[in-house]
Amino acid sequence: MELSVVVATLNARDSLADALSALDDHAPGVEVVVVNGPSSDGTSGLARAHPAVDVLLELSERNLNAARNAGISAANGDAVAFVGQDSRIRESWLDGVRAAFDAGADAVTGPVHREVSGGVTTESLESATVAGRDVSFFDGGNVAFARDTLDALDGFDEYLETGGARDAAHRLAALDRTVRWEPSMVVLREDHEDVADRVVSASDESRWGVKYRALGYRLAKNYGVRPGVAFVLAKQAGLDAWTVARDVVSGEELPSKWVSNGSAVVRGAADGVRDGTRARRADTTPRRNPNGVSTRMDRAVARHDAHEQQSI
């Protein structure tokens, strides 16, 4: 198995250095593709100089899923992994990935250990049944796919500013592809915001809108407009509204903020359902991805290969 690793990054120079060094230490010889958004903190120079990096792609847009798709297009491996800019693979990671694909896995994920003040927490595989479909979710910063599985998905949906990995999980289930859980495929993650959070850098209100637009889009695109979609949206909105209401009661938030957040949720969800319905009509195949790898070739504005430089 020839493995490529894609690392999407944006303004995270120090964390990226640690992630790349871990790849250099624990996955020597693996092709590493770094996809850099329009960073302004010296990330580009770091990536070009780091010995682990084989290819650096420069993007002009802040879209995590566009970065992932650019990495897919550039990667040469017959399996492609995605490692977060803030994630350091552990010693057993590569053996875990190889064991999963040797056993015929379509996709594989593993534990994410987080560095927090109280110690280290471990995440396990999350699964759910949605409209009769068994869906296994995975962390987008610690997952690997067989090449034919990525081709079947056509990569990630670039409409989404957040939630691209969860959308891919729904589509994998629709394609009858499974996600294998490999306990030895471990990454250690710093406890701070990820690429998706950095992309959405506006107000809290816009964050609520982005979250619910993504949720409405995923549900409508993958399952159509049905009562179950409305129920999931309403249930999630109710849980979030209760959380914010408690902050209002405790004095941590103003009542006006609760109202404005609620308006952002309603608008975001409505926009997402509308756009998801259009996307469902645009791609009627089980992969449900009208904004995937094959839809454009202009993501990267520059490419730098190890020991040489060229523009595209």
Coordinates of C-alpha atoms in Angstrom, one line a residue:
M1 CA 0.0 0.0 0.0
E2 CA 1.3 3.4 -1.0
L3 CA 0.0 6.0 1.5
S4 CA -0.3 9.8 1.0
V5 CA -1.1 12.1 3.9
V6 CA -2.9 15.4 3.3
V7 CA -2.5 18.2 5.9
A8 CA -4.8 21.3 5.4
T9 CA -3.6 24.3 7.2
L10 CA -4.3 28.0 7.8
N11 CA -2.4 30.3 10.1
A12 CA -1.1 27.6 12.4
R13 CA 2.6 27.6 11.9
D14 CA 3.7 26.3 15.2
S15 CA 1.1 23.5 15.4
L16 CA 1.8 22.5 11.8
A17 CA 5.5 22.2 12.6
D18 CA 4.7 19.7 15.4
A19 CA 2.3 17.8 13.1
L20 CA 4.9 17.5 10.3
S21 CA 7.7 16.5 12.7
A22 CA 5.5 13.7 14.0
L23 CA 4.9 12.5 10.4
D24 CA 8.6 12.6 9.8
D25 CA 9.3 10.6 12.9
H26 CA 6.5 8.0 12.7
A27 CA 5.7 7.7 9.0
P28 CA 9.0 8.1 7.2
G29 CA 8.7 7.7 3.4
V30 CA 5.0 8.5 3.3
E31 CA 4.1 11.2 0.8
V32 CA 3.0 14.3 2.6
V33 CA 1.0 17.0 0.9
V34 CA 0.4 20.3 2.7
V35 CA -2.4 22.5 1.5
N36 CA -2.0 26.0 2.7
G37 CA -4.8 28.5 2.8
P38 CA -4.0 32.2 2.5
S39 CA -1.9 32.1 5.7
S40 CA -0.1 35.2 6.9
D41 CA 2.1 33.8 9.6
G42 CA 5.0 32.2 7.7
T43 CA 3.3 28.8 7.2
S44 CA 4.3 28.6 3.6
G45 CA 8.0 29.0 4.4
L46 CA 7.9 26.5 7.1
A47 CA 6.2 23.9 4.9
R48 CA 8.6 24.4 2.0
A49 CA 11.6 23.9 4.3
H50 CA 10.3 21.0 6.3
P51 CA 11.9 17.6 5.4
A52 CA 8.6 15.7 5.8
V53 CA 6.8 17.7 3.0
D54 CA 6.8 16.4 -0.5
V55 CA 4.3 18.8 -2.0
L56 CA 3.0 22.2 -0.9
L57 CA -0.1 23.6 -2.5
E58 CA -1.1 27.3 -2.0
L59 CA -4.8 28.2 -2.1
S60 CA -6.3 31.6 -2.3
E61 CA -9.6 30.7 -0.6
R62 CA -10.5 29.8 3.0
N63 CA -12.4 26.6 2.5
L64 CA -11.3 23.5 4.3
N65 CA -13.0 21.1 1.9
A66 CA -11.5 22.8 -1.1
A67 CA -8.1 22.3 0.6
R68 CA -8.9 18.6 1.2
N69 CA -9.9 18.2 -2.4
A70 CA -6.8 19.9 -3.7
G71 CA -4.8 17.5 -1.6
I72 CA -6.7 14.5 -3.1
S73 CA -5.9 15.7 -6.6
A74 CA -2.2 16.1 -5.8
A75 CA -1.7 12.9 -3.8
N76 CA -0.2 9.9 -5.6
G77 CA -1.0 7.1 -3.0
D78 CA -3.5 4.3 -3.5
A79 CA -4.7 5.3 0.0
V80 CA -5.1 8.9 1.3
A81 CA -5.1 10.0 4.9
F82 CA -6.1 13.4 6.4
V83 CA -4.2 14.6 9.5
G84 CA -5.2 17.8 11.2
Q85 CA -2.8 20.7 11.4
D86 CA -3.0 20.5 15.2
S87 CA -2.6 16.7 15.4
R88 CA 0.5 14.6 16.0
I89 CA 0.4 11.0 14.9
R90 CA 1.7 8.5 17.5
E91 CA 4.1 5.6 17.0
S92 CA 1.4 3.1 16.2
W93 CA -0.5 5.2 13.7
L94 CA 1.0 4.0 10.5
D95 CA 0.8 0.3 11.5
G96 CA -2.8 0.8 12.3
V97 CA -3.6 2.4 8.9
R98 CA -1.7 -0.4 7.1
A99 CA -3.4 -3.1 9.0
A100 CA -6.8 -1.7 8.2
F101 CA -6.2 -1.5 4.5
D102 CA -4.5 -4.9 4.4
A103 CA -7.8 -6.2 5.8
G104 CA -9.7 -4.6 3.0
A105 CA -11.1 -1.5 4.7
D106 CA -12.9 1.2 2.7
A107 CA -12.0 3.9 5.3
V108 CA -10.4 3.8 8.7
T109 CA -10.3 6.1 11.7
G110 CA -9.0 5.9 15.2
P111 CA -8.8 7.6 18.6
V112 CA -8.0 11.3 19.0
H113 CA -6.3 12.0 22.3
R114 CA -6.6 15.6 23.4
E115 CA -4.3 17.6 25.6
V116 CA -6.5 19.3 28.2
S117 CA -5.8 20.8 31.6
G118 CA -7.3 17.8 33.4
G119 CA -5.3 15.2 31.5
V120 CA -5.9 13.3 28.2
T121 CA -9.4 12.4 26.9
T122 CA -10.1 9.8 24.2
E123 CA -12.7 10.0 21.5
S124 CA -14.3 6.8 20.3
L125 CA -16.3 6.0 17.1
E126 CA -19.6 7.8 16.9
S127 CA -22.5 6.1 15.0
A128 CA -26.1 6.8 14.4
T129 CA -29.1 5.5 12.4
V130 CA -30.5 8.2 10.1
A131 CA -33.6 7.5 8.0
G132 CA -32.8 3.8 8.3
R133 CA -29.2 4.3 7.3
D134 CA -26.4 3.3 9.7
V135 CA -23.8 6.0 9.6
S136 CA -20.3 5.9 11.2
F137 CA -18.9 9.3 11.8
F138 CA -15.2 10.1 11.9
D139 CA -12.8 12.9 12.8
G140 CA -11.8 14.7 9.6
G141 CA -8.3 15.2 11.1
N142 CA -7.6 11.5 11.6
V143 CA -9.1 9.4 8.8
A144 CA -7.8 7.5 5.8
F145 CA -9.6 6.3 2.7
A146 CA -8.8 3.8 0.0
R147 CA -8.4 5.6 -3.3
D148 CA -11.4 3.9 -4.9
T149 CA -13.5 5.0 -1.9
L150 CA -12.4 8.6 -2.4
D151 CA -13.2 8.3 -6.1
A152 CA -16.7 7.0 -5.3
L153 CA -17.3 10.0 -3.0
D154 CA -15.6 12.4 -5.4
G155 CA -13.9 13.8 -2.3
F156 CA -15.5 16.4 0.0
D157 CA -18.4 18.8 -0.7
E158 CA -17.0 22.3 -1.1
Y159 CA -20.3 24.0 -0.4
L160 CA -19.8 23.3 3.2
E161 CA -17.7 25.6 5.3
T162 CA -17.9 23.2 8.2
G163 CA -19.2 19.6 8.7
G164 CA -17.5 18.2 5.5
A165 CA -16.4 15.1 7.3
R166 CA -19.9 14.4 8.7
D167 CA -21.4 14.9 5.2
A168 CA -18.9 12.4 3.8
A169 CA -19.9 9.9 6.5
H170 CA -23.5 10.1 5.4
R171 CA -22.5 9.6 1.8
L172 CA -20.2 6.7 2.6
A173 CA -23.1 4.9 4.2
A174 CA -25.3 5.5 1.2
L175 CA -22.6 3.9 -1.0
D176 CA -22.4 0.9 1.4
R177 CA -18.9 1.7 2.3
T178 CA -17.8 1.1 5.9
V179 CA -15.6 3.0 8.3
R180 CA -13.3 0.7 10.3
W181 CA -12.2 1.6 13.8
E182 CA -8.6 1.0 14.4
P183 CA -7.5 1.6 18.1
S184 CA -3.8 1.9 17.2
M185 CA -4.5 4.7 14.7
V186 CA -3.9 7.4 17.4
V187 CA -3.3 11.1 17.1
L188 CA -2.6 13.6 19.9
R189 CA -4.3 16.9 19.4
E190 CA -3.8 20.3 21.0
D191 CA -6.9 21.7 22.6
H192 CA -7.6 24.7 20.4
E193 CA -9.6 25.7 17.4
D194 CA -9.2 23.8 14.1
V195 CA -9.1 24.8 10.5
A196 CA -12.9 25.0 10.2
D197 CA -13.0 27.4 13.2
R198 CA -10.4 29.6 11.7
V199 CA -12.3 29.8 8.4
V200 CA -15.4 31.0 10.3
S201 CA -13.9 33.9 12.0
A202 CA -16.8 36.3 12.2
S203 CA -19.3 36.9 15.0
D204 CA -20.9 34.3 17.2
E205 CA -24.2 35.0 15.3
S206 CA -22.6 34.1 12.0
R207 CA -21.2 30.9 13.6
W208 CA -24.7 29.8 14.5
G209 CA -25.8 30.6 11.0
V210 CA -23.0 28.6 9.4
K211 CA -23.6 25.7 11.7
Y212 CA -27.3 25.4 10.9
R213 CA -26.8 26.1 7.2
A214 CA -24.4 23.2 7.1
L215 CA -26.7 20.9 9.1
G216 CA -29.8 21.8 7.0
Y217 CA -27.8 21.3 3.8
R218 CA -26.4 17.9 4.8
L219 CA -29.7 16.5 5.9
A220 CA -31.7 17.8 2.9
K221 CA -29.0 16.8 0.4
N222 CA -28.6 13.3 1.7
Y223 CA -32.1 12.4 2.7
G224 CA -34.4 14.8 1.0
V225 CA -37.0 17.1 2.7
R226 CA -38.9 14.8 5.0
P227 CA -40.3 15.0 8.6
G228 CA -37.2 13.4 10.0
V229 CA -35.1 16.3 8.7
A230 CA -37.3 18.9 10.4
F231 CA -37.2 16.9 13.6
V232 CA -33.4 16.7 13.7
L233 CA -33.1 20.4 13.0
A234 CA -35.7 21.3 15.6
K235 CA -34.2 19.0 18.2
Q236 CA -30.6 20.3 17.8
A237 CA -31.9 23.9 17.7
G238 CA -33.8 23.3 20.9
L239 CA -30.7 21.9 22.7
D240 CA -28.6 24.8 21.6
A241 CA -31.3 27.3 22.6
W242 CA -31.5 25.8 26.0
T243 CA -27.8 26.1 26.5
V244 CA -27.8 29.8 25.5
A245 CA -30.9 30.4 27.6
R246 CA -29.0 29.1 30.7
D247 CA -26.2 31.6 29.9
V248 CA -28.7 34.4 29.7
V249 CA -30.2 33.4 33.1
S250 CA -26.7 33.3 34.6
G251 CA -25.9 36.7 33.2
E252 CA -23.2 35.4 30.9
E253 CA -25.2 36.4 27.8
L254 CA -27.6 39.3 27.0
P255 CA -31.2 38.4 26.1
S256 CA -30.7 40.3 22.8
K257 CA -27.8 37.9 21.9
W258 CA -30.2 35.0 22.5
V259 CA -32.7 36.5 20.1
S260 CA -30.1 37.3 17.4
N261 CA -28.6 33.8 17.7
G262 CA -32.1 32.3 17.2
S263 CA -32.7 34.4 14.1
A264 CA -29.3 33.2 12.7
V265 CA -30.3 29.6 13.4
V266 CA -33.6 29.9 11.6
R267 CA -32.1 31.7 8.6
G268 CA -29.2 29.3 8.4
A269 CA -31.3 26.2 8.6
A270 CA -33.7 27.5 5.9
D271 CA -30.9 28.4 3.6
G272 CA -29.2 25.1 4.1
V273 CA -32.4 23.1 3.4
R274 CA -33.0 25.1 0.3
D275 CA -29.4 24.7 -1.0
G276 CA -29.3 21.0 0.0
T277 CA -32.5 20.3 -1.9
R278 CA -30.9 21.9 -5.0
A279 CA -27.7 19.9 -4.5
R280 CA -29.8 16.7 -4.2
R281 CA -31.3 17.5 -7.6
A282 CA -28.0 18.4 -9.1
D283 CA -26.4 15.0 -8.2
T284 CA -28.9 12.2 -8.0
T285 CA -26.3 9.5 -7.6
P286 CA -25.7 7.9 -4.2
R287 CA -22.5 10.0 -3.8
R288 CA -24.6 13.2 -3.5
N289 CA -21.7 15.5 -4.3
P290 CA -22.2 18.3 -6.9
N291 CA -19.2 20.2 -5.5
G292 CA -16.5 17.5 -5.4
V293 CA -13.0 17.0 -6.7
S294 CA -14.1 16.5 -10.3
T295 CA -16.0 19.8 -10.6
R296 CA -13.0 22.1 -10.8
M297 CA -9.3 22.2 -11.4
D298 CA -8.4 25.7 -10.2
R299 CA -8.1 25.3 -6.4
A300 CA -4.3 25.6 -6.2
V301 CA -2.7 28.9 -7.4
A302 CA 0.8 27.6 -6.8
R303 CA 2.5 24.2 -6.3
H304 CA 5.9 23.6 -4.7
D305 CA 7.5 20.2 -4.9
A306 CA 10.4 19.1 -2.6
H307 CA 13.7 20.7 -3.8
E308 CA 12.0 22.5 -6.7
Q309 CA 9.5 25.3 -7.4
Q310 CA 6.9 25.7 -10.1
S311 CA 3.7 27.8 -10.5
I312 CA 0.5 26.5 -11.9

